């Protein structure tokens, strides 16, 4: 029996595993880096062990430190979660060598599936359908487009789509560099890229008694940067023959490697309905809750059961019921190339209703740092039908109170309500086609939200200020008062709003224009009720005083507003052509030959910045000459740091190098 379990992970997945352990009466142990000292998974664990340092390579990826932590805490088992060391065969072996129970598949199975190139060879022998690999050295025009993939690891890192032969060499180098940085293995392979294919996977669960369950299908086609955003079970629109073929192939893959525990076999399904094996993830998947909801099982509990040597409860899996959809809530800005966001998370509240589930590693008051993945939470909806599950999830996300950094919440709601998604027309190019429309300014009314913020702050200000000295003349005046004015900037689009208001004898601030069709019904610092053309609307407000921001929530919309000073601060100006760091991170490389005096083209990648497990390109803002360079590989930079300056000629032509 497992009495004390260490989870070799952090954040949401650690908290999720702890939840099952509490239900089973198992003592929990967390490990944490210095950056995670006050993280939710540390607060929820019974015991916690510090891993000195902040970077993953110094902490969560140090298998020796994790094993030592388990022994120090008296744990008798280790669960790897997902990511980090979860598919590291050497770590699994080290856990077992230390006399601990490994809550995962056999070491040999991990080794066989760890390299995608070797896994494909094995799957071909087992009769699993797959795409034939392409040798990049001999690739020709007929082989395009190609998909480059890291042989080890996943999560979209080390992955590139190549549509032109001229770019193949550079993309190979970039993919290999990213794979080496993320997984310590720079091996990359190429295969045909299937246009508009669907990403469909099968959850498997196996025990040591020759029982292998295929727990239905999941569709994970909605992806950004090859990382999943929305997942659902069962995968819609598949006929019975294709489902059976996928289930049989997944079971064959598991049997081929002597698998035990939870795993996922991933396939690419072409527009013609033909499946191709992609890879087998020898761990729990991020999207496992949708399968749990549909089949009524706890996959973590089953993992623990199998690790203790027990058989699965029955020869066949339970029957599925209903439909489940999961959305990954990220601290990122989809409209700005998915830039990850950092800072204080003031509020994270999702409605509690039947059929809804929230898996998260954060609560209000936590800080989102720069070292790890920007996923805040997963919101899961389960209902009798797909239509009902989609509606439930979209409504819950829309009503959620999320205050702090920019998130992808609006994108998720719009994606769930997009006609193609609702109709089940899914493929991995969904965001390539629809992202501009999904991130365009909405039909909301930020100006009215700004009015609510101004009125709320008008009543909040007297309470915050110290009482003024008594006036011998009182507060009476015999002329109409001039309006008070507040200015706000909507985030993240930057639109500015100027609000004029006054405070009459009633004491309730109101819009200065009396005939505007807007009437203030009630105003407090945290709640404002307005009547807009005869319709009453309520606005909830939350303040981030450190950043001069106010968050306004109303039915169907949420707004973030930054209070602007009356006068512009001249020190906030930057020179034209300045390239500023959009986020804190590490400079990983520069464009070849980049140095002051170099001629650059508009849109050319100049600097690669790594932040929150993703690589971001800093592009030249215009054609011209690089006149200053303040970045070098290995440099740690803060948000807003000046990286470089590009001088542009008035006609847009590059500045001659000799005149730079």
PDB file of C-alpha atoms in Angstrom, residues 184-438:
ATOM      1  CA  UNK A 184      18.287  18.030 -23.396  1.00  0.00           C
ATOM      2  CA  UNK A 185      18.069  16.204 -26.739  1.00  0.00           C
ATOM      3  CA  UNK A 186      18.434  18.063 -30.023  1.00  0.00           C
ATOM      4  CA  UNK A 187      17.361  15.180 -32.286  1.00  0.00           C
ATOM      5  CA  UNK A 188      14.705  16.300 -34.794  1.00  0.00           C
ATOM      6  CA  UNK A 189      12.893  14.324 -37.473  1.00  0.00           C
ATOM      7  CA  UNK A 190      10.614  15.242 -40.383  1.00  0.00           C
ATOM      8  CA  UNK A 191       7.349  13.800 -41.651  1.00  0.00           C
ATOM      9  CA  UNK A 192       4.641  14.968 -44.079  1.00  0.00           C
ATOM     10  CA  UNK A 193       2.433  17.720 -42.692  1.00  0.00           C
ATOM     11  CA  UNK A 194      -1.239  16.830 -43.080  1.00  0.00           C
ATOM     12  CA  UNK A 195      -3.164  19.988 -43.916  1.00  0.00           C
ATOM     13  CA  UNK A 196      -6.359  20.506 -41.922  1.00  0.00           C
ATOM     14  CA  UNK A 197      -5.866  17.257 -40.051  1.00  0.00           C
ATOM     15  CA  UNK A 198      -7.552  16.529 -36.734  1.00  0.00           C
ATOM     16  CA  UNK A 199      -5.667  15.686 -33.565  1.00  0.00           C
ATOM     17  CA  UNK A 200      -7.517  12.733 -32.048  1.00  0.00           C
ATOM     18  CA  UNK A 201      -6.234  10.642 -29.160  1.00  0.00           C
ATOM     19  CA  UNK A 202      -7.245   7.558 -27.198  1.00  0.00           C
ATOM     20  CA  UNK A 203      -6.855   7.242 -23.427  1.00  0.00           C
ATOM     21  CA  UNK A 204      -5.565   3.831 -22.374  1.00  0.00           C
ATOM     22  CA  UNK A 205      -5.324   2.271 -18.920  1.00  0.00           C
ATOM     23  CA  UNK A 206      -3.543  -1.033 -18.400  1.00  0.00           C
ATOM     24  CA  UNK A 207      -2.722  -3.283 -15.455  1.00  0.00           C
ATOM     25  CA  UNK A 208      -0.185  -6.081 -14.920  1.00  0.00           C
ATOM     26  CA  UNK A 209      -2.812  -8.758 -15.596  1.00  0.00           C
ATOM     27  CA  UNK A 210      -3.129  -8.283 -19.368  1.00  0.00           C
ATOM     28  CA  UNK A 211      -6.139  -5.965 -19.154  1.00  0.00           C
ATOM     29  CA  UNK A 212      -5.983  -2.869 -21.378  1.00  0.00           C
ATOM     30  CA  UNK A 213      -8.833  -0.367 -21.447  1.00  0.00           C
ATOM     31  CA  UNK A 214      -9.434   2.018 -24.334  1.00  0.00           C
ATOM     32  CA  UNK A 215     -11.351   4.856 -22.687  1.00  0.00           C
ATOM     33  CA  UNK A 216     -12.810   6.505 -25.761  1.00  0.00           C
ATOM     34  CA  UNK A 217     -11.495   9.297 -27.938  1.00  0.00           C
ATOM     35  CA  UNK A 218     -10.622  12.941 -27.361  1.00  0.00           C
ATOM     36  CA  UNK A 219     -10.395  15.700 -29.955  1.00  0.00           C
ATOM     37  CA  UNK A 220      -7.569  18.162 -29.285  1.00  0.00           C
ATOM     38  CA  UNK A 221      -7.471  19.932 -32.652  1.00  0.00           C
ATOM     39  CA  UNK A 222      -7.762  23.512 -31.402  1.00  0.00           C
ATOM     40  CA  UNK A 223      -4.110  24.364 -30.805  1.00  0.00           C
ATOM     41  CA  UNK A 224      -1.845  27.369 -30.697  1.00  0.00           C
ATOM     42  CA  UNK A 225       1.832  26.843 -31.436  1.00  0.00           C
ATOM     43  CA  UNK A 226       1.102  23.108 -31.508  1.00  0.00           C
ATOM     44  CA  UNK A 227      -0.128  23.279 -27.902  1.00  0.00           C
ATOM     45  CA  UNK A 228      -3.708  22.337 -27.107  1.00  0.00           C
ATOM     46  CA  UNK A 229      -6.237  24.981 -26.071  1.00  0.00           C
ATOM     47  CA  UNK A 230      -9.662  23.266 -26.112  1.00  0.00           C
ATOM     48  CA  UNK A 231     -10.230  19.502 -25.819  1.00  0.00           C
ATOM     49  CA  UNK A 232     -13.351  17.374 -25.760  1.00  0.00           C
ATOM     50  CA  UNK A 233     -14.548  13.806 -25.357  1.00  0.00           C
ATOM     51  CA  UNK A 234     -15.736  11.950 -27.272  1.00  0.00           C
ATOM     52  CA  UNK A 235     -14.197  13.295 -30.491  1.00  0.00           C
ATOM     53  CA  UNK A 236     -17.199  14.487 -32.529  1.00  0.00           C
ATOM     54  CA  UNK A 237     -18.050  13.351 -36.033  1.00  0.00           C
ATOM     55  CA  UNK A 238     -16.211  10.018 -36.099  1.00  0.00           C
ATOM     56  CA  UNK A 239     -18.072   7.023 -37.434  1.00  0.00           C
ATOM     57  CA  UNK A 240     -18.131   3.738 -35.525  1.00  0.00           C
ATOM     58  CA  UNK A 241     -15.629   2.072 -37.855  1.00  0.00           C
ATOM     59  CA  UNK A 242     -13.042   4.809 -37.331  1.00  0.00           C
ATOM     60  CA  UNK A 243     -13.566   4.807 -33.564  1.00  0.00           C
ATOM     61  CA  UNK A 244     -13.062   1.052 -33.476  1.00  0.00           C
ATOM     62  CA  UNK A 245      -9.911   1.342 -35.576  1.00  0.00           C
ATOM     63  CA  UNK A 246      -8.482   4.003 -33.257  1.00  0.00           C
ATOM     64  CA  UNK A 247      -9.318   1.969 -30.140  1.00  0.00           C
ATOM     65  CA  UNK A 248      -7.777  -1.187 -31.596  1.00  0.00           C
ATOM     66  CA  UNK A 249      -4.617   0.664 -32.676  1.00  0.00           C
ATOM     67  CA  UNK A 250      -4.232   2.253 -29.220  1.00  0.00           C
ATOM     68  CA  UNK A 251      -4.603  -1.108 -27.470  1.00  0.00           C
ATOM     69  CA  UNK A 252      -2.106  -2.664 -29.896  1.00  0.00           C
ATOM     70  CA  UNK A 253       0.374   0.142 -29.153  1.00  0.00           C
ATOM     71  CA  UNK A 254       0.018  -0.398 -25.401  1.00  0.00           C
ATOM     72  CA  UNK A 255       0.436  -4.172 -25.684  1.00  0.00           C
ATOM     73  CA  UNK A 256       3.462  -3.765 -27.962  1.00  0.00           C
ATOM     74  CA  UNK A 257       5.455  -2.153 -25.160  1.00  0.00           C
ATOM     75  CA  UNK A 258       4.018  -4.065 -22.205  1.00  0.00           C
ATOM     76  CA  UNK A 259       2.318  -0.933 -20.920  1.00  0.00           C
ATOM     77  CA  UNK A 260       0.916  -0.431 -17.411  1.00  0.00           C
ATOM     78  CA  UNK A 261      -0.900   2.569 -15.962  1.00  0.00           C
ATOM     79  CA  UNK A 262      -2.389   5.583 -17.745  1.00  0.00           C
ATOM     80  CA  UNK A 263      -1.172   6.574 -21.193  1.00  0.00           C
ATOM     81  CA  UNK A 264      -2.382   8.294 -24.329  1.00  0.00           C
ATOM     82  CA  UNK A 265      -1.963   7.247 -27.953  1.00  0.00           C
ATOM     83  CA  UNK A 266      -2.194  10.237 -30.273  1.00  0.00           C
ATOM     84  CA  UNK A 267      -3.293  10.168 -33.909  1.00  0.00           C
ATOM     85  CA  UNK A 268      -3.614  12.598 -36.780  1.00  0.00           C
ATOM     86  CA  UNK A 269      -6.828  12.017 -38.738  1.00  0.00           C
ATOM     87  CA  UNK A 270      -6.839  13.288 -42.322  1.00  0.00           C
ATOM     88  CA  UNK A 271      -9.790  15.004 -43.968  1.00  0.00           C
ATOM     89  CA  UNK A 272     -10.519  11.655 -45.633  1.00  0.00           C
ATOM     90  CA  UNK A 273     -10.844   9.958 -42.251  1.00  0.00           C
ATOM     91  CA  UNK A 274      -7.527   8.094 -42.347  1.00  0.00           C
ATOM     92  CA  UNK A 275      -5.681   7.863 -38.987  1.00  0.00           C
ATOM     93  CA  UNK A 276      -1.906   8.123 -38.553  1.00  0.00           C
ATOM     94  CA  UNK A 277      -0.006   7.367 -35.348  1.00  0.00           C
ATOM     95  CA  UNK A 278       1.756  10.423 -33.937  1.00  0.00           C
ATOM     96  CA  UNK A 279       3.156   9.372 -30.571  1.00  0.00           C
ATOM     97  CA  UNK A 280       2.365   7.706 -27.274  1.00  0.00           C
ATOM     98  CA  UNK A 281       2.540   9.832 -24.151  1.00  0.00           C
ATOM     99  CA  UNK A 282       3.603   7.578 -21.299  1.00  0.00           C
ATOM    100  CA  UNK A 283       1.957   9.676 -18.617  1.00  0.00           C
ATOM    101  CA  UNK A 284      -1.251  11.395 -17.590  1.00  0.00           C
ATOM    102  CA  UNK A 285      -2.399  14.029 -20.096  1.00  0.00           C
ATOM    103  CA  UNK A 286      -3.386  17.605 -19.284  1.00  0.00           C
ATOM    104  CA  UNK A 287      -6.793  16.913 -20.844  1.00  0.00           C
ATOM    105  CA  UNK A 288      -7.550  13.764 -18.824  1.00  0.00           C
ATOM    106  CA  UNK A 289     -10.535  15.362 -16.978  1.00  0.00           C
ATOM    107  CA  UNK A 290     -12.811  15.154 -20.032  1.00  0.00           C
ATOM    108  CA  UNK A 291     -12.324  11.387 -20.125  1.00  0.00           C
ATOM    109  CA  UNK A 292     -12.916  11.159 -16.367  1.00  0.00           C
ATOM    110  CA  UNK A 293     -16.174  13.073 -16.752  1.00  0.00           C
ATOM    111  CA  UNK A 294     -17.510  10.961 -19.620  1.00  0.00           C
ATOM    112  CA  UNK A 295     -16.522   7.578 -18.156  1.00  0.00           C
ATOM    113  CA  UNK A 296     -17.103   8.418 -14.485  1.00  0.00           C
ATOM    114  CA  UNK A 297     -13.623   7.331 -13.394  1.00  0.00           C
ATOM    115  CA  UNK A 298     -10.716   8.851 -11.443  1.00  0.00           C
ATOM    116  CA  UNK A 299      -7.636   8.165 -13.570  1.00  0.00           C
ATOM    117  CA  UNK A 300      -5.237   9.152 -10.786  1.00  0.00           C
ATOM    118  CA  UNK A 301      -6.915   6.690  -8.419  1.00  0.00           C
ATOM    119  CA  UNK A 302      -6.581   4.011 -11.096  1.00  0.00           C
ATOM    120  CA  UNK A 303      -2.906   4.883 -11.532  1.00  0.00           C
ATOM    121  CA  UNK A 304      -2.337   4.415  -7.819  1.00  0.00           C
ATOM    122  CA  UNK A 305      -4.297   1.157  -7.842  1.00  0.00           C
ATOM    123  CA  UNK A 306      -2.183  -0.277 -10.663  1.00  0.00           C
ATOM    124  CA  UNK A 307       1.043   0.957  -9.039  1.00  0.00           C
ATOM    125  CA  UNK A 308       0.082  -0.988  -5.893  1.00  0.00           C
ATOM    126  CA  UNK A 309      -0.187  -4.143  -8.004  1.00  0.00           C
ATOM    127  CA  UNK A 310      -3.959  -4.339  -8.096  1.00  0.00           C
ATOM    128  CA  UNK A 311      -5.894  -5.236 -11.262  1.00  0.00           C
ATOM    129  CA  UNK A 312      -8.294  -2.856 -12.954  1.00  0.00           C
ATOM    130  CA  UNK A 313     -11.829  -3.118 -11.486  1.00  0.00           C
ATOM    131  CA  UNK A 314     -13.265  -4.968 -14.503  1.00  0.00           C
ATOM    132  CA  UNK A 315     -12.164  -6.566 -17.778  1.00  0.00           C
ATOM    133  CA  UNK A 316     -13.934  -3.831 -19.759  1.00  0.00           C
ATOM    134  CA  UNK A 317     -14.096  -0.086 -19.087  1.00  0.00           C
ATOM    135  CA  UNK A 318     -17.343   1.501 -17.862  1.00  0.00           C
ATOM    136  CA  UNK A 319     -19.798   2.768 -20.451  1.00  0.00           C
ATOM    137  CA  UNK A 320     -19.469   6.431 -21.459  1.00  0.00           C
ATOM    138  CA  UNK A 321     -22.195   8.989 -20.751  1.00  0.00           C
ATOM    139  CA  UNK A 322     -22.632  12.496 -22.116  1.00  0.00           C
ATOM    140  CA  UNK A 323     -20.047  14.893 -23.486  1.00  0.00           C
ATOM    141  CA  UNK A 324     -17.254  16.910 -21.840  1.00  0.00           C
ATOM    142  CA  UNK A 325     -15.293  19.945 -23.024  1.00  0.00           C
ATOM    143  CA  UNK A 326     -12.200  21.447 -21.415  1.00  0.00           C
ATOM    144  CA  UNK A 327     -10.687  24.904 -21.931  1.00  0.00           C
ATOM    145  CA  UNK A 328      -7.182  25.836 -20.840  1.00  0.00           C
ATOM    146  CA  UNK A 329      -7.073  29.281 -19.276  1.00  0.00           C
ATOM    147  CA  UNK A 330      -3.704  30.907 -19.961  1.00  0.00           C
ATOM    148  CA  UNK A 331      -2.133  34.156 -18.796  1.00  0.00           C
ATOM    149  CA  UNK A 332      -1.332  35.269 -22.331  1.00  0.00           C
ATOM    150  CA  UNK A 333      -2.405  37.766 -24.978  1.00  0.00           C
ATOM    151  CA  UNK A 334      -3.590  35.930 -28.123  1.00  0.00           C
ATOM    152  CA  UNK A 335      -3.797  39.205 -30.071  1.00  0.00           C
ATOM    153  CA  UNK A 336      -0.087  39.836 -29.535  1.00  0.00           C
ATOM    154  CA  UNK A 337       1.415  36.593 -30.782  1.00  0.00           C
ATOM    155  CA  UNK A 338       0.286  34.713 -27.658  1.00  0.00           C
ATOM    156  CA  UNK A 339       2.666  36.666 -25.432  1.00  0.00           C
ATOM    157  CA  UNK A 340       2.692  35.206 -21.902  1.00  0.00           C
ATOM    158  CA  UNK A 341       1.758  37.588 -19.111  1.00  0.00           C
ATOM    159  CA  UNK A 342       3.071  37.882 -15.580  1.00  0.00           C
ATOM    160  CA  UNK A 343       2.151  39.701 -12.391  1.00  0.00           C
ATOM    161  CA  UNK A 344      -0.319  39.566  -9.532  1.00  0.00           C
ATOM    162  CA  UNK A 345      -3.461  37.500 -10.015  1.00  0.00           C
ATOM    163  CA  UNK A 346      -5.975  39.433  -7.928  1.00  0.00           C
ATOM    164  CA  UNK A 347      -9.041  37.252  -8.509  1.00  0.00           C
ATOM    165  CA  UNK A 348      -9.746  33.839 -10.018  1.00  0.00           C
ATOM    166  CA  UNK A 349     -13.351  32.791  -9.460  1.00  0.00           C
ATOM    167  CA  UNK A 350     -15.278  30.438 -11.744  1.00  0.00           C
ATOM    168  CA  UNK A 351     -19.001  29.815 -11.156  1.00  0.00           C
ATOM    169  CA  UNK A 352     -19.789  26.681  -9.162  1.00  0.00           C
ATOM    170  CA  UNK A 353     -22.571  24.786 -10.906  1.00  0.00           C
ATOM    171  CA  UNK A 354     -23.528  21.161 -11.622  1.00  0.00           C
ATOM    172  CA  UNK A 355     -21.391  19.785 -14.434  1.00  0.00           C
ATOM    173  CA  UNK A 356     -18.555  22.296 -13.959  1.00  0.00           C
ATOM    174  CA  UNK A 357     -15.071  21.464 -12.692  1.00  0.00           C
ATOM    175  CA  UNK A 358     -12.078  23.717 -12.044  1.00  0.00           C
ATOM    176  CA  UNK A 359      -8.522  22.356 -11.910  1.00  0.00           C
ATOM    177  CA  UNK A 360      -6.071  25.093 -10.990  1.00  0.00           C
ATOM    178  CA  UNK A 361      -2.726  25.817  -9.412  1.00  0.00           C
ATOM    179  CA  UNK A 362      -3.573  29.429  -8.521  1.00  0.00           C
ATOM    180  CA  UNK A 363      -5.930  31.398  -6.327  1.00  0.00           C
ATOM    181  CA  UNK A 364      -6.559  35.105  -6.018  1.00  0.00           C
ATOM    182  CA  UNK A 365      -3.552  36.819  -4.458  1.00  0.00           C
ATOM    183  CA  UNK A 366      -0.965  34.571  -6.115  1.00  0.00           C
ATOM    184  CA  UNK A 367       1.725  35.853  -8.472  1.00  0.00           C
ATOM    185  CA  UNK A 368       2.285  34.532 -11.985  1.00  0.00           C
ATOM    186  CA  UNK A 369       6.036  34.309 -12.495  1.00  0.00           C
ATOM    187  CA  UNK A 370       8.293  33.982 -15.527  1.00  0.00           C
ATOM    188  CA  UNK A 371       9.785  30.542 -14.970  1.00  0.00           C
ATOM    189  CA  UNK A 372       6.930  28.180 -15.854  1.00  0.00           C
ATOM    190  CA  UNK A 373       4.067  27.530 -18.230  1.00  0.00           C
ATOM    191  CA  UNK A 374       1.458  30.356 -18.182  1.00  0.00           C
ATOM    192  CA  UNK A 375      -1.550  28.034 -17.745  1.00  0.00           C
ATOM    193  CA  UNK A 376      -3.684  29.285 -14.850  1.00  0.00           C
ATOM    194  CA  UNK A 377      -6.411  26.668 -14.810  1.00  0.00           C
ATOM    195  CA  UNK A 378      -8.519  24.188 -16.726  1.00  0.00           C
ATOM    196  CA  UNK A 379     -12.297  24.623 -16.773  1.00  0.00           C
ATOM    197  CA  UNK A 380     -14.274  21.491 -17.636  1.00  0.00           C
ATOM    198  CA  UNK A 381     -17.980  21.168 -18.448  1.00  0.00           C
ATOM    199  CA  UNK A 382     -19.889  17.864 -18.624  1.00  0.00           C
ATOM    200  CA  UNK A 383     -23.461  17.607 -19.899  1.00  0.00           C
ATOM    201  CA  UNK A 384     -25.740  15.074 -21.608  1.00  0.00           C
ATOM    202  CA  UNK A 385     -25.013  16.499 -25.085  1.00  0.00           C
ATOM    203  CA  UNK A 386     -22.151  18.293 -26.818  1.00  0.00           C
ATOM    204  CA  UNK A 387     -24.299  21.378 -27.383  1.00  0.00           C
ATOM    205  CA  UNK A 388     -25.172  21.601 -23.689  1.00  0.00           C
ATOM    206  CA  UNK A 389     -21.545  21.084 -22.605  1.00  0.00           C
ATOM    207  CA  UNK A 390     -20.299  23.838 -24.943  1.00  0.00           C
ATOM    208  CA  UNK A 391     -22.973  26.270 -23.745  1.00  0.00           C
ATOM    209  CA  UNK A 392     -22.251  25.492 -20.089  1.00  0.00           C
ATOM    210  CA  UNK A 393     -18.499  26.003 -20.504  1.00  0.00           C
ATOM    211  CA  UNK A 394     -18.787  29.209 -22.535  1.00  0.00           C
ATOM    212  CA  UNK A 395     -21.216  30.693 -20.013  1.00  0.00           C
ATOM    213  CA  UNK A 396     -19.023  29.767 -17.055  1.00  0.00           C
ATOM    214  CA  UNK A 397     -15.948  31.352 -18.630  1.00  0.00           C
ATOM    215  CA  UNK A 398     -17.914  34.466 -19.529  1.00  0.00           C
ATOM    216  CA  UNK A 399     -19.152  34.882 -15.941  1.00  0.00           C
ATOM    217  CA  UNK A 400     -15.810  34.084 -14.335  1.00  0.00           C
ATOM    218  CA  UNK A 401     -14.069  36.863 -12.394  1.00  0.00           C
ATOM    219  CA  UNK A 402     -10.429  36.945 -13.506  1.00  0.00           C
ATOM    220  CA  UNK A 403      -8.484  40.022 -12.489  1.00  0.00           C
ATOM    221  CA  UNK A 404      -4.799  40.620 -13.085  1.00  0.00           C
ATOM    222  CA  UNK A 405      -2.703  39.856 -16.170  1.00  0.00           C
ATOM    223  CA  UNK A 406      -4.309  39.570 -19.591  1.00  0.00           C
ATOM    224  CA  UNK A 407      -5.722  36.086 -20.243  1.00  0.00           C
ATOM    225  CA  UNK A 408      -7.114  34.151 -23.198  1.00  0.00           C
ATOM    226  CA  UNK A 409     -10.586  34.023 -21.605  1.00  0.00           C
ATOM    227  CA  UNK A 410     -12.301  36.060 -24.350  1.00  0.00           C
ATOM    228  CA  UNK A 411     -10.664  33.908 -27.035  1.00  0.00           C
ATOM    229  CA  UNK A 412     -11.934  30.746 -25.354  1.00  0.00           C
ATOM    230  CA  UNK A 413     -15.511  32.036 -25.201  1.00  0.00           C
ATOM    231  CA  UNK A 414     -15.456  33.129 -28.823  1.00  0.00           C
ATOM    232  CA  UNK A 415     -13.873  29.836 -29.909  1.00  0.00           C
ATOM    233  CA  UNK A 416     -16.545  27.803 -28.156  1.00  0.00           C
ATOM    234  CA  UNK A 417     -19.264  29.839 -29.868  1.00  0.00           C
ATOM    235  CA  UNK A 418     -17.650  29.919 -33.315  1.00  0.00           C
ATOM    236  CA  UNK A 419     -19.901  28.306 -35.951  1.00  0.00           C
ATOM    237  CA  UNK A 420     -17.155  25.911 -37.087  1.00  0.00           C
ATOM    238  CA  UNK A 421     -16.531  24.670 -33.555  1.00  0.00           C
ATOM    239  CA  UNK A 422     -20.226  24.366 -32.753  1.00  0.00           C
ATOM    240  CA  UNK A 423     -20.716  22.334 -35.942  1.00  0.00           C
ATOM    241  CA  UNK A 424     -17.750  20.097 -35.150  1.00  0.00           C
ATOM    242  CA  UNK A 425     -15.696  21.317 -38.122  1.00  0.00           C
ATOM    243  CA  UNK A 426     -12.375  20.923 -36.327  1.00  0.00           C
ATOM    244  CA  UNK A 427      -8.757  20.777 -37.472  1.00  0.00           C
ATOM    245  CA  UNK A 428      -5.348  21.953 -36.301  1.00  0.00           C
ATOM    246  CA  UNK A 429      -5.463  25.022 -38.570  1.00  0.00           C
ATOM    247  CA  UNK A 430      -8.481  26.525 -36.765  1.00  0.00           C
ATOM    248  CA  UNK A 431      -6.558  29.416 -35.215  1.00  0.00           C
ATOM    249  CA  UNK A 432      -4.447  30.006 -38.330  1.00  0.00           C
ATOM    250  CA  UNK A 433      -7.686  30.834 -40.149  1.00  0.00           C
ATOM    251  CA  UNK A 434      -9.794  32.455 -37.453  1.00  0.00           C
ATOM    252  CA  UNK A 435      -7.428  34.163 -35.002  1.00  0.00           C
ATOM    253  CA  UNK A 436      -7.804  37.725 -36.405  1.00  0.00           C
ATOM    254  CA  UNK A 437     -11.590  37.538 -36.070  1.00  0.00           C
ATOM    255  CA  UNK A 438     -11.428  35.861 -32.667  1.00  0.00           C
TER     256      UNK A 438
END
